[in-house]
């Protein structure tokens, strides 16, 4: 059974810092990995999707990497801003099954 | 392009009452998902449809939960009767199988059972 773990559960940093969020998964047979952002009381917004054949994806100040062999992904946020405060969730799509398995998320707070 | 639309956004009911949630996926998306999200947790899959067929409902508590997607477009998730433990956010998502499997989510329906 695929399990996804995100560490830390919560993170608080001052504005302007670069930071890394971690995601690990137990089964490397994944189709792709997706990072989401969730604001309080809102749905999930897709940030980045990495295919299993890719190593990384970039969008603006966000960079996500994928290492299938070690079962790890990181989300790098450059020059953090208070507007980046949210919960960040990673999820993997299992090969052969079109469904996402989620981690529990990292609650990020950027302090002005 | 309109995103995934869900209604109602909020619902408060007493236990043992029925409740229904509606979802309209992104136009052209043939795969539709219902997820359950408890406070502080990641979403968990309840049911997945490919067109009108439920292809994965192994996590759906079938004694009280039901879902349908009659014409392969919008979908309804029903709970009858609701229990206190059903209080959660019910998220709908859709994807197009040919689009790398990327999922797009609605705003969710927050259920409170008193």
Tab-separated table of N, CA and C in Angstrom, chain B residues 30-101:
chain	number	residue	atom	x	y	z
B	30	UNK	N	-13.146	13.337	-18.472
B	30	UNK	CA	-13.940	12.123	-18.399
B	30	UNK	C	-13.810	11.406	-17.053
B	31	UNK	N	-12.826	11.789	-16.253
B	31	UNK	CA	-12.636	11.135	-14.959
B	31	UNK	C	-13.041	12.088	-13.849
B	32	UNK	N	-13.864	11.577	-12.927
B	32	UNK	CA	-14.352	12.393	-11.808
B	32	UNK	C	-14.102	11.645	-10.504
B	33	UNK	N	-13.688	12.381	-9.499
B	33	UNK	CA	-13.339	11.809	-8.203
B	33	UNK	C	-14.116	12.525	-7.091
B	34	UNK	N	-14.489	11.755	-6.093
B	34	UNK	CA	-14.947	12.326	-4.822
B	34	UNK	C	-13.926	11.941	-3.752
B	35	UNK	N	-13.455	12.976	-3.044
B	35	UNK	CA	-12.522	12.781	-1.945
B	35	UNK	C	-13.144	13.293	-0.650
B	36	UNK	N	-12.718	12.699	0.454
B	36	UNK	CA	-13.115	13.128	1.792
B	36	UNK	C	-11.892	13.698	2.481
B	37	UNK	N	-12.047	14.882	3.078
B	37	UNK	CA	-10.925	15.465	3.816
B	37	UNK	C	-11.347	15.821	5.228
B	38	UNK	N	-10.738	15.144	6.191
B	38	UNK	CA	-10.944	15.484	7.588
B	38	UNK	C	-9.970	16.580	7.993
B	39	UNK	N	-10.305	17.290	9.047
B	39	UNK	CA	-9.511	18.426	9.496
B	39	UNK	C	-8.065	18.029	9.756
B	40	UNK	N	-7.145	18.740	9.136
B	40	UNK	CA	-5.732	18.500	9.363
B	40	UNK	C	-5.168	17.283	8.642
B	41	UNK	N	-5.965	16.693	7.779
B	41	UNK	CA	-5.536	15.491	7.055
B	41	UNK	C	-5.522	15.740	5.553
B	42	UNK	N	-4.812	14.867	4.839
B	42	UNK	CA	-4.892	14.918	3.388
B	42	UNK	C	-6.176	14.268	2.907
B	43	UNK	N	-6.629	14.594	1.706
B	43	UNK	CA	-7.845	13.987	1.171
B	43	UNK	C	-7.684	12.481	0.958
B	44	UNK	N	-8.785	11.763	1.094
B	44	UNK	CA	-8.820	10.324	0.849
B	44	UNK	C	-9.906	10.025	-0.178
B	45	UNK	N	-9.569	9.162	-1.122
B	45	UNK	CA	-10.504	8.864	-2.205
B	45	UNK	C	-11.717	8.083	-1.701
B	46	UNK	N	-12.904	8.537	-2.121
B	46	UNK	CA	-14.134	7.784	-1.872
B	46	UNK	C	-14.521	6.973	-3.102
B	47	UNK	N	-14.536	7.617	-4.264
B	47	UNK	CA	-14.982	6.953	-5.479
B	47	UNK	C	-14.398	7.673	-6.689
B	48	UNK	N	-14.113	6.891	-7.724
B	48	UNK	CA	-13.605	7.426	-8.980
B	48	UNK	C	-14.463	6.915	-10.126
B	49	UNK	N	-14.849	7.843	-11.003
B	49	UNK	CA	-15.634	7.505	-12.196
B	49	UNK	C	-14.789	7.715	-13.444
B	50	UNK	N	-14.906	6.805	-14.363
B	50	UNK	CA	-14.439	7.036	-15.728
B	50	UNK	C	-15.696	7.049	-16.587
B	51	UNK	N	-16.000	8.242	-17.116
B	51	UNK	CA	-17.283	8.476	-17.773
B	51	UNK	C	-18.387	8.164	-16.755
B	52	UNK	N	-19.330	7.297	-17.070
B	52	UNK	CA	-20.407	7.049	-16.106
B	52	UNK	C	-20.140	5.824	-15.238
B	53	UNK	N	-18.999	5.173	-15.429
B	53	UNK	CA	-18.710	3.940	-14.703
B	53	UNK	C	-17.877	4.209	-13.458
B	54	UNK	N	-18.335	3.679	-12.320
B	54	UNK	CA	-17.571	3.752	-11.078
B	54	UNK	C	-16.497	2.678	-11.130
B	55	UNK	N	-15.246	3.064	-11.337
B	55	UNK	CA	-14.167	2.095	-11.516
B	55	UNK	C	-13.400	1.811	-10.235
B	56	UNK	N	-13.583	2.653	-9.204
B	56	UNK	CA	-12.938	2.423	-7.921
B	56	UNK	C	-13.832	3.001	-6.828
B	57	UNK	N	-14.577	2.143	-6.163
B	57	UNK	CA	-15.415	2.590	-5.037
B	57	UNK	C	-15.097	1.791	-3.787
B	58	UNK	N	-13.886	1.284	-3.718
B	58	UNK	CA	-13.522	0.407	-2.610
B	58	UNK	C	-13.519	1.123	-1.263
B	59	UNK	N	-13.356	2.446	-1.262
B	59	UNK	CA	-13.302	3.199	-0.009
B	59	UNK	C	-14.634	3.850	0.337
B	60	UNK	N	-15.649	3.623	-0.457
B	60	UNK	CA	-16.962	4.231	-0.205
B	60	UNK	C	-17.758	3.386	0.786
B	61	UNK	N	-18.168	3.970	1.921
B	61	UNK	CA	-18.980	3.208	2.896
B	61	UNK	C	-20.378	2.987	2.344
B	62	UNK	N	-20.584	1.870	1.720
B	62	UNK	CA	-21.783	1.668	0.923
B	62	UNK	C	-23.066	1.505	1.738
B	63	UNK	N	-22.917	1.339	3.040
B	63	UNK	CA	-24.132	1.218	3.837
B	63	UNK	C	-24.882	2.538	3.941
B	64	UNK	N	-24.137	3.653	3.831
B	64	UNK	CA	-24.809	4.949	3.970
B	64	UNK	C	-24.465	5.937	2.848
B	65	UNK	N	-23.424	5.652	2.109
B	65	UNK	CA	-22.993	6.558	1.041
B	65	UNK	C	-23.380	5.968	-0.322
B	66	UNK	N	-23.786	6.855	-1.213
B	66	UNK	CA	-24.023	6.442	-2.595
B	66	UNK	C	-23.617	7.584	-3.515
B	67	UNK	N	-23.314	7.246	-4.743
B	67	UNK	CA	-22.926	8.263	-5.717
B	67	UNK	C	-23.438	7.847	-7.082
B	68	UNK	N	-23.622	8.838	-7.918
B	68	UNK	CA	-24.018	8.548	-9.292
B	68	UNK	C	-23.455	9.592	-10.244
B	69	UNK	N	-23.278	9.156	-11.483
B	69	UNK	CA	-22.809	10.042	-12.549
B	69	UNK	C	-23.500	9.532	-13.825
B	70	UNK	N	-24.780	9.824	-13.888
B	70	UNK	CA	-25.646	9.151	-14.847
B	70	UNK	C	-25.262	9.369	-16.301
B	71	UNK	N	-24.927	10.579	-16.680
B	71	UNK	CA	-24.634	10.865	-18.084
B	71	UNK	C	-23.156	11.098	-18.320
B	72	UNK	N	-22.350	10.710	-17.341
B	72	UNK	CA	-20.915	10.855	-17.508
B	72	UNK	C	-20.426	12.281	-17.427
B	73	UNK	N	-21.263	13.166	-16.865
B	73	UNK	CA	-20.823	14.558	-16.721
B	73	UNK	C	-20.845	14.922	-15.238
B	74	UNK	N	-21.969	15.520	-14.757
B	74	UNK	CA	-21.997	15.899	-13.348
B	74	UNK	C	-22.300	14.688	-12.472
B	75	UNK	N	-22.071	14.877	-11.179
B	75	UNK	CA	-22.184	13.756	-10.243
B	75	UNK	C	-22.811	14.229	-8.944
B	76	UNK	N	-23.460	13.290	-8.254
B	76	UNK	CA	-24.041	13.555	-6.942
B	76	UNK	C	-23.539	12.525	-5.954
B	77	UNK	N	-23.157	12.988	-4.777
B	77	UNK	CA	-22.748	12.130	-3.670
B	77	UNK	C	-23.790	12.294	-2.565
B	78	UNK	N	-24.327	11.186	-2.096
B	78	UNK	CA	-25.378	11.238	-1.084
B	78	UNK	C	-24.965	10.480	0.168
B	79	UNK	N	-25.392	10.990	1.314
B	79	UNK	CA	-25.201	10.309	2.589
B	79	UNK	C	-26.569	10.176	3.244
B	80	UNK	N	-26.931	8.940	3.596
B	80	UNK	CA	-28.216	8.726	4.254
B	80	UNK	C	-28.184	7.444	5.079
B	81	UNK	N	-28.318	7.527	6.391
B	81	UNK	CA	-28.411	8.742	7.193
B	81	UNK	C	-27.030	9.248	7.598
B	82	UNK	N	-26.915	10.558	7.817
B	82	UNK	CA	-25.624	11.122	8.222
B	82	UNK	C	-25.348	10.823	9.691
B	83	UNK	N	-24.077	10.636	10.000
B	83	UNK	CA	-23.619	10.416	11.362
B	83	UNK	C	-22.669	11.542	11.748
B	84	UNK	N	-22.447	11.693	13.050
B	84	UNK	CA	-21.583	12.766	13.546
B	84	UNK	C	-20.202	12.701	12.898
B	85	UNK	N	-19.699	11.503	12.717
B	85	UNK	CA	-18.365	11.323	12.163
B	85	UNK	C	-18.245	11.665	10.689
B	86	UNK	N	-19.361	11.973	10.053
B	86	UNK	CA	-19.318	12.343	8.634
B	86	UNK	C	-18.962	13.815	8.438
B	87	UNK	N	-18.873	14.570	9.514
B	87	UNK	CA	-18.495	15.976	9.416
B	87	UNK	C	-17.094	16.072	8.820
B	88	UNK	N	-17.008	16.734	7.678
B	88	UNK	CA	-15.747	16.793	6.936
B	88	UNK	C	-15.970	17.677	5.712
B	89	UNK	N	-14.924	17.804	4.905
B	89	UNK	CA	-15.058	18.482	3.613
B	89	UNK	C	-15.072	17.415	2.529
B	90	UNK	N	-16.027	17.535	1.642
B	90	UNK	CA	-16.155	16.592	0.520
B	90	UNK	C	-15.701	17.315	-0.740
B	91	UNK	N	-14.616	16.812	-1.308
B	91	UNK	CA	-13.978	17.458	-2.461
B	91	UNK	C	-14.243	16.658	-3.719
B	92	UNK	N	-14.538	17.381	-4.775
B	92	UNK	CA	-14.698	16.773	-6.084
B	92	UNK	C	-13.525	17.211	-6.958
B	93	UNK	N	-13.044	16.313	-7.783
B	93	UNK	CA	-11.947	16.621	-8.699
B	93	UNK	C	-12.213	15.966	-10.038
B	94	UNK	N	-11.581	16.494	-11.065
B	94	UNK	CA	-11.723	15.876	-12.381
B	94	UNK	C	-10.386	15.896	-13.109
B	95	UNK	N	-10.282	15.015	-14.066
B	95	UNK	CA	-9.077	14.967	-14.895
B	95	UNK	C	-9.432	14.391	-16.245
B	96	UNK	N	-8.531	14.640	-17.206
B	96	UNK	CA	-8.665	14.038	-18.525
B	96	UNK	C	-7.564	13.004	-18.641
B	97	UNK	N	-7.936	11.752	-18.882
B	97	UNK	CA	-6.976	10.662	-18.859
B	97	UNK	C	-5.749	10.937	-19.717
B	98	UNK	N	-5.950	11.665	-20.790
B	98	UNK	CA	-4.829	11.912	-21.666
B	98	UNK	C	-3.963	13.077	-21.239
B	99	UNK	N	-4.304	13.733	-20.165
B	99	UNK	CA	-3.586	14.944	-19.749
B	99	UNK	C	-2.645	14.664	-18.597
B	100	UNK	N	-1.862	13.639	-18.712
B	100	UNK	CA	-0.855	13.313	-17.709
B	100	UNK	C	-1.439	13.006	-16.350
B	101	UNK	N	-2.757	12.842	-16.271
B	101	UNK	CA	-3.373	12.501	-15.006
B	101	UNK	C	-3.506	13.648	-14.044
